[in-house]
Short mmCIF file of C-alpha atoms in Angstrom, two decimals:
data_model
loop_
_atom_site.label_atom_id
_atom_site.label_comp_id
_atom_site.label_asym_id
_atom_site.label_seq_id
_atom_site.Cartn_x
_atom_site.Cartn_y
_atom_site.Cartn_z
CA MET A 14 0.15 -0.51 -0.26
CA THR A 15 1.23 3.30 -0.56
CA HIS A 16 0.72 5.29 2.06
CA GLU A 17 2.86 2.42 4.16
CA ILE A 18 5.35 3.09 1.79
CA LYS A 19 4.73 7.33 2.72
CA LEU A 20 5.50 6.63 6.63
CA LEU A 21 8.46 3.62 6.43
CA PHE A 22 9.93 6.86 4.19
CA GLN A 23 8.61 9.36 6.76
CA THR A 24 9.93 7.10 9.40
CA LEU A 25 13.38 6.58 7.43
CA LYS A 26 14.00 10.10 7.10
CA THR A 27 13.38 11.23 10.68
CA TRP A 28 16.06 9.07 12.02
CA GLN A 29 18.11 9.70 9.56
CA GLN A 30 18.43 13.31 10.29
CA GLN A 31 19.36 11.67 14.30
CA GLY A 32 21.87 9.77 13.29
CA LYS A 33 20.69 5.96 13.73
CA LYS A 34 20.95 3.02 11.24
CA ALA A 35 17.92 1.19 10.27
CA VAL A 36 17.27 -1.78 8.51
CA PHE A 37 14.74 -1.82 5.58
CA VAL A 38 12.11 -5.68 5.98
CA THR A 39 10.61 -7.06 2.77
CA VAL A 40 9.15 -10.74 2.97
CA VAL A 41 9.25 -11.33 -0.14
CA ASP A 42 7.81 -14.66 -0.76
CA LEU A 43 5.87 -17.42 0.91
CA GLU A 44 4.81 -20.42 1.48
CA GLY A 45 1.05 -21.69 2.90
CA SER A 46 -1.23 -18.94 4.20
CA SER A 47 -0.18 -15.94 6.09
CA TYR A 48 -1.15 -12.67 7.78
CA ARG A 49 -0.91 -10.70 5.32
CA ARG A 50 1.15 -11.69 1.96
CA PRO A 51 4.68 -10.75 0.35
CA GLY A 52 5.28 -6.95 -0.91
CA VAL A 53 4.50 -6.38 3.38
CA ARG A 54 7.03 -3.93 4.83
CA MET A 55 8.74 -2.59 8.44
CA VAL A 56 11.72 -1.17 9.90
CA PHE A 57 13.83 -1.18 12.43
CA ASN A 58 15.64 1.36 14.14
CA GLU A 59 19.71 0.19 15.64
CA ASP A 60 17.52 1.17 19.33
CA GLY A 61 14.76 -1.40 18.56
CA ASP A 62 12.51 1.13 17.54
CA SER A 63 10.33 0.25 14.23
CA THR A 64 7.14 0.94 11.28
CA GLY A 65 4.84 -1.14 10.22
CA ALA A 66 4.54 -4.86 10.44
CA VAL A 67 4.35 -7.88 8.17
CA SER A 68 2.89 -9.90 10.90
CA GLY A 69 -0.35 -9.63 13.72
CA GLY A 70 3.07 -9.71 15.92
CA CYS A 71 3.91 -13.60 15.86
CA VAL A 72 7.38 -12.67 13.43
CA GLU A 73 8.39 -9.62 14.28
CA THR A 74 10.67 -10.06 17.61
CA GLU A 75 12.23 -12.87 15.70
CA ILE A 76 13.18 -10.30 12.69
CA GLU A 77 14.58 -8.05 15.46
CA ARG A 78 16.86 -10.67 16.85
CA GLN A 79 18.04 -11.35 13.23
CA ALA A 80 17.95 -8.39 12.76
CA GLN A 81 21.07 -7.59 14.89
CA SER A 82 24.18 -9.40 12.48
CA VAL A 83 22.57 -7.22 9.77
CA PHE A 84 23.64 -3.53 11.68
CA LYS A 85 26.63 -4.84 12.57
CA SER A 86 27.95 -6.49 9.55
CA GLY A 87 25.96 -4.00 6.77
CA LYS A 88 25.15 -7.52 4.73
CA ALA A 89 22.04 -8.16 3.40
CA LYS A 90 20.28 -11.44 4.57
CA LEU A 91 17.60 -13.76 3.96
CA MET A 92 15.64 -15.21 6.24
CA THR A 93 12.60 -17.50 6.83
CA TYR A 94 9.89 -17.70 9.89
CA ASP A 95 7.34 -21.11 9.66
CA GLY A 96 4.58 -20.14 11.82
CA ARG A 97 3.58 -23.74 10.89
CA LEU A 98 4.87 -24.35 13.73
CA ARG A 99 3.52 -21.66 15.72
CA ILE A 100 -0.51 -21.78 16.76
CA GLY A 101 -1.34 -18.14 14.39
CA CYS A 102 -0.26 -18.48 11.00
CA GLU A 103 -0.53 -21.25 8.84
CA GLY A 104 3.08 -19.87 6.32
CA ILE A 105 6.76 -20.34 5.39
CA LEU A 106 7.56 -16.23 5.09
CA HIS A 107 10.44 -15.86 3.13
CA ILE A 108 11.95 -11.68 4.02
CA LEU A 109 14.30 -9.35 3.30
CA ILE A 110 16.34 -7.87 6.04
CA GLU A 111 18.85 -5.16 4.16
CA PRO A 112 20.26 -2.00 5.71
CA VAL A 113 18.43 1.61 4.31
CA PHE A 114 19.81 4.74 3.81
CA LEU A 115 17.38 7.02 1.63
CA SER A 116 18.89 9.29 -0.60
CA GLU A 117 18.19 13.28 -0.36
CA GLU A 118 17.77 13.03 -4.58
CA LEU A 119 15.28 10.04 -3.04
CA LEU A 120 12.80 11.69 -1.30
CA LYS A 121 12.45 14.64 -2.97
CA ASN A 122 10.87 12.79 -5.89
CA PHE A 123 9.09 10.36 -3.25
CA GLU A 124 7.43 13.68 -2.59
CA THR A 125 6.98 15.21 -5.82
CA ALA A 126 5.85 11.40 -6.89
CA LEU A 127 2.87 11.69 -4.56
CA LYS A 128 1.54 15.24 -5.03
CA HIS A 129 2.02 14.56 -8.54
CA ARG A 130 -0.09 11.38 -8.06
CA GLN A 131 2.88 9.38 -10.49
CA ASN A 132 2.54 5.87 -10.09
CA PHE A 133 6.59 3.93 -8.93
CA ARG A 134 7.63 0.57 -8.38
CA ILE A 135 9.24 -1.19 -5.98
CA ASP A 136 11.87 -4.20 -6.87
CA ALA A 137 13.91 -6.02 -4.14
CA TYR A 138 16.36 -8.98 -5.53
CA TYR A 139 16.96 -11.36 -2.94
CA TYR A 140 18.67 -14.69 -3.14
CA PRO A 141 16.60 -17.93 -1.83
CA GLU A 142 19.04 -19.36 0.12
CA VAL A 143 18.63 -18.07 4.25
CA GLY A 144 21.38 -16.34 5.55
CA GLU A 145 23.55 -13.25 3.97
CA HIS A 146 23.71 -12.26 1.31
CA LYS A 147 26.62 -9.51 -0.58
CA ASN A 148 24.83 -8.49 -2.96
CA ALA A 149 20.67 -7.84 -2.23
CA GLY A 150 18.24 -5.28 -1.84
CA THR A 151 15.87 -2.75 -3.11
CA VAL A 152 15.10 -0.19 -5.70
CA VAL A 153 12.76 2.39 -6.41
CA ILE A 154 11.85 3.89 -9.75
CA LEU A 155 10.41 6.75 -10.22
CA ASN A 156 9.79 8.32 -13.44
CA GLY A 157 12.32 5.49 -15.19
CA LYS A 158 15.24 6.35 -12.49
CA THR A 159 16.18 3.29 -10.24
CA TYR A 160 17.41 4.69 -6.25
CA SER A 161 18.80 1.79 -4.35
CA LEU A 162 17.69 1.64 -0.64
CA ASN A 163 20.94 -0.30 0.68
CA PRO A 164 23.62 1.95 0.25
CA PHE A 165 25.61 -1.18 -0.13
CA PHE A 166 23.79 -3.13 -3.35
CA GLU A 167 24.49 -2.14 -6.82
CA SER A 168 20.35 -3.19 -8.88
CA VAL A 169 22.08 -5.08 -11.43
CA GLN A 170 20.04 -8.61 -11.13
CA ILE A 171 22.02 -11.80 -11.68
CA ASP A 172 21.09 -14.63 -13.17
CA ASP A 173 20.89 -16.53 -9.44
CA GLN A 174 19.03 -13.53 -8.14
CA GLU A 175 15.41 -13.67 -6.87
CA CYS A 176 13.06 -10.35 -7.45
CA PHE A 177 9.88 -9.26 -6.73
CA SER A 178 8.00 -6.70 -8.38
CA GLN A 179 5.45 -4.71 -7.19
CA LYS A 180 3.35 -1.41 -8.48
CA PHE A 181 1.66 1.43 -6.85
CA ASN A 182 -1.10 3.51 -7.99
CA PRO A 183 -0.75 7.24 -6.24
CA LEU A 184 -2.44 7.79 -2.53
CA PHE A 185 -6.06 6.56 -2.58
CA GLN A 186 -8.18 10.36 -1.63
CA LEU A 187 -11.45 10.25 -0.24
CA TYR A 188 -13.41 13.12 -1.12
CA ILE A 189 -16.13 14.29 1.49
CA PHE A 190 -18.89 16.50 0.15
CA GLY A 191 -20.79 17.67 3.50
CA ALA A 192 -19.96 18.99 7.04
CA GLU A 193 -22.20 17.90 9.16
CA HIS A 194 -21.14 16.15 12.06
CA ASP A 195 -21.00 12.10 10.44
CA ALA A 196 -18.42 13.30 8.04
CA VAL A 197 -16.45 13.87 10.93
CA GLN A 198 -16.63 10.00 11.78
CA LEU A 199 -16.15 9.28 7.99
CA CYS A 200 -12.83 11.55 7.64
CA GLN A 201 -11.33 9.97 10.75
CA ALA A 202 -12.15 6.66 10.03
CA ALA A 203 -11.00 6.71 6.35
CA LYS A 204 -7.34 8.06 8.08
CA LEU A 205 -6.77 4.83 10.13
CA LEU A 206 -6.73 3.85 5.94
CA GLY A 207 -3.92 5.18 5.36
CA TRP A 208 -6.34 7.58 3.06
CA GLU A 209 -5.61 11.53 1.75
CA VAL A 210 -9.54 12.85 2.88
CA THR A 211 -10.30 16.36 1.34
CA ILE A 212 -13.60 17.71 2.95
CA VAL A 213 -15.91 19.85 1.05
CA ALA A 214 -17.75 22.55 2.68
CA SER A 215 -19.87 24.38 1.48
CA ALA A 216 -19.66 28.26 0.75
CA ASP A 217 -21.98 29.70 3.32
CA GLU A 218 -20.10 26.81 6.61
CA SER A 219 -18.00 28.20 8.21
CA LYS A 220 -16.10 25.62 9.50
CA SER A 221 -12.44 24.91 9.21
CA CYS A 222 -9.75 22.32 8.78
CA ASP A 223 -9.97 21.56 12.55
CA TYR A 224 -13.40 20.58 12.47
CA PHE A 225 -11.72 17.55 10.87
CA PRO A 226 -9.09 15.28 12.40
CA GLY A 227 -7.89 13.48 10.19
CA ALA A 228 -8.86 16.19 7.54
CA ASP A 229 -4.95 16.41 4.54
CA ALA A 230 -7.78 19.56 3.53
CA LEU A 231 -10.89 21.19 3.83
CA ILE A 232 -12.11 23.36 0.55
CA SER A 233 -15.77 25.76 0.61
CA PRO A 234 -15.76 26.49 -3.73
CA PHE A 235 -18.71 27.77 -4.69
CA PHE A 236 -20.67 24.79 -7.31
CA GLU A 237 -19.78 26.21 -10.15
CA ASN A 238 -15.88 26.61 -9.31
CA ILE A 239 -15.72 22.55 -8.05
CA ASP A 240 -12.22 21.81 -9.04
CA THR A 241 -12.14 18.16 -9.96
CA SER A 242 -8.92 17.72 -12.21
CA ASP A 243 -7.32 15.37 -9.15
CA VAL A 244 -10.39 12.83 -9.07
CA ASP A 245 -8.60 10.24 -10.93
CA GLU A 246 -9.06 6.04 -10.39
CA GLN A 247 -7.95 5.81 -7.01
CA THR A 248 -10.73 8.33 -5.85
CA ALA A 249 -13.39 7.77 -3.69
CA VAL A 250 -16.29 10.82 -3.86
CA VAL A 251 -19.62 10.21 -0.55
CA ILE A 252 -21.79 12.98 -0.48
CA MET A 253 -23.31 13.71 2.47
CA THR A 254 -24.72 17.82 3.22
CA HIS A 255 -28.18 16.18 4.28
CA SER A 256 -29.71 18.91 2.12
CA TYR A 257 -31.45 18.35 -0.81
CA ASN A 258 -30.68 21.74 -2.63
CA LYS A 259 -26.39 20.74 -2.14
CA ASP A 260 -26.16 17.52 -2.69
CA VAL A 261 -28.37 18.32 -6.44
CA GLN A 262 -26.40 21.55 -7.11
CA TYR A 263 -22.39 18.70 -6.77
CA LEU A 264 -24.37 16.12 -8.56
CA MET A 265 -24.55 18.97 -10.68
CA ALA A 266 -21.09 19.75 -10.49
CA LEU A 267 -19.65 16.18 -10.84
CA LYS A 268 -21.32 14.34 -13.92
CA GLU A 269 -18.76 14.53 -15.74
CA ILE A 270 -16.67 12.86 -12.89
CA ARG A 271 -15.80 9.00 -13.03
CA PRO A 272 -14.06 7.99 -9.38
CA ALA A 273 -13.33 4.92 -8.16
CA TYR A 274 -16.23 5.44 -6.20
CA LEU A 275 -19.75 7.84 -5.58
CA GLY A 276 -21.83 7.44 -3.07
CA ILE A 277 -24.56 9.38 -1.78
CA VAL A 278 -26.37 9.12 1.55
CA GLY A 279 -29.87 9.55 1.88
CA SER A 280 -32.78 6.88 2.09
CA ILE A 281 -34.30 4.89 -1.61
CA ASN A 282 -36.71 7.76 -2.99
CA ARG A 283 -34.66 10.69 -1.78
CA ARG A 284 -32.17 9.11 -3.99
CA GLU A 285 -34.79 8.34 -7.14
CA ARG A 286 -35.85 12.40 -6.03
CA LEU A 287 -32.31 13.84 -7.19
CA LEU A 288 -31.49 11.67 -10.13
CA SER A 289 -34.80 13.40 -11.44
CA THR A 290 -34.02 16.80 -10.60
CA LEU A 291 -30.36 15.75 -12.35
CA LEU A 292 -32.26 14.18 -15.04
CA ASP A 293 -34.41 16.99 -15.85
CA TYR A 294 -31.70 19.98 -15.79
CA PHE A 295 -29.21 17.12 -17.56
CA PRO A 296 -31.87 14.75 -19.95
CA ASP A 297 -28.41 13.25 -22.28
CA ILE A 298 -26.06 13.23 -18.98
CA SER A 299 -24.30 9.32 -19.51
CA PRO A 300 -25.61 6.16 -17.68
CA GLU A 301 -22.33 5.79 -17.10
CA PHE A 302 -22.15 8.64 -14.69
CA LEU A 303 -25.83 7.40 -13.05
CA GLU A 304 -25.51 4.16 -13.08
CA GLN A 305 -21.85 4.58 -11.32
CA ILE A 306 -23.65 5.68 -7.80
CA HIS A 307 -24.47 4.41 -4.74
CA SER A 308 -26.82 5.28 -2.31
CA PRO A 309 -28.51 5.01 -0.10
CA ALA A 310 -23.98 4.46 0.93
CA GLY A 311 -23.09 1.61 2.73
CA ILE A 312 -23.51 -2.30 2.85
CA ASN A 313 -26.01 -3.36 5.19
CA ILE A 314 -24.67 -3.89 7.89
CA GLY A 315 -27.83 -1.72 10.73
CA ALA A 316 -25.13 0.49 11.18
CA GLU A 317 -27.55 3.14 13.21
CA THR A 318 -24.73 5.47 15.41
CA ALA A 319 -22.48 8.20 12.47
CA SER A 320 -19.69 5.74 13.81
CA GLU A 321 -21.08 2.80 12.65
CA ILE A 322 -22.77 4.42 8.92
CA ALA A 323 -18.68 5.74 8.15
CA VAL A 324 -18.01 1.50 8.69
CA SER A 325 -20.26 0.70 5.85
CA ILE A 326 -19.82 3.28 3.93
CA LEU A 327 -15.92 2.79 4.02
CA ALA A 328 -16.43 -0.92 3.79
CA GLU A 329 -18.36 -0.45 0.43
CA ILE A 330 -15.88 1.71 -0.44
CA LEU A 331 -13.48 -1.53 -0.09
CA ALA A 332 -15.39 -3.53 -1.94
CA VAL A 333 -15.89 -1.73 -5.35
CA ILE A 334 -12.23 -0.77 -5.53
CA ARG A 335 -10.73 -4.82 -4.42
CA ASN A 336 -13.76 -6.00 -6.91
CA LYS A 337 -14.97 -7.77 -4.15
CA LYS A 338 -19.16 -9.10 -2.65
CA PRO A 339 -19.11 -8.50 0.96
CA GLU A 340 -19.71 -11.08 2.99
CA ALA A 341 -18.56 -13.32 5.93
CA LEU A 342 -15.04 -14.88 5.73
CA ARG A 343 -16.17 -18.11 7.34
CA ASN A 344 -18.08 -18.51 4.96
CA LYS A 345 -15.76 -18.74 2.01
CA VAL A 346 -14.35 -21.46 0.34
CA GLY A 347 -10.23 -21.74 0.37
CA SER A 348 -7.98 -18.60 0.27
CA ILE A 349 -9.12 -15.77 2.59
CA HIS A 350 -7.75 -13.36 -0.62
CA GLY A 351 -8.67 -16.02 -3.50
#
């Protein structure tokens, strides 16, 4: 997940400013099942502090122990963790631990890529044999340029090396149109998922960003001046103003967008009135726009409170963007992630 990489890089930048050594940890392969799949990452520093996790908590202590030799030798190593020998996970994790130092150029260009919503890739080169390896490590590819995280790694793949490659999308973002109490709850819950959250309040509402803990921005444009240029396939939009007139005007302003998710909070009858009014103003509106609307927003989990409704909405967004039909995991046959 892009937000996890962002957090790891922010942490590493802070540790580097403090003069602390660190290691970068990547699950590069998996046999069987585990809490997280290959591609999950975390960082440790020489004082034992960490950010991120590669499991539900059963693996990290062993990773910290094995990382000590990396701090001493400066060489990357591959370790395995057999969860079958313990209660919990049922697979074997193959984990690359490597020294890490982020260059100023990498940090600057990474921030630029996030700001401009650009894709990037991370490749981890490793040997499948357990133990220390002189030439193993991870590289980040930004705009066609390669940056090594391991300062001792020469990023040239050798015949007997494996490569775990992972593409990252721009940070997922949520636009919340509305500034009432339930918008606060949705904002807070979305931030726990690592999403970038923008609150869109109408020009007549006297709310500040401080009213929405976790919000990255609050904007108050006039309806006719709403900028939708940042709305892309990594964007969800939820309209929850509790004002029929505002909902109609927002829908008019958003009629050309194609986000990953578009939801409207309200009843079925209210939805039908909104769409009918929209068609009165724009009889030639695209059927694709109308078909993408999820209203009432959310999945049926019996939500009552604002916090519960936020969970319901976020669950539907995740199901839509992951192309999954909500169901109880106890009813699944086979792999959870299948």
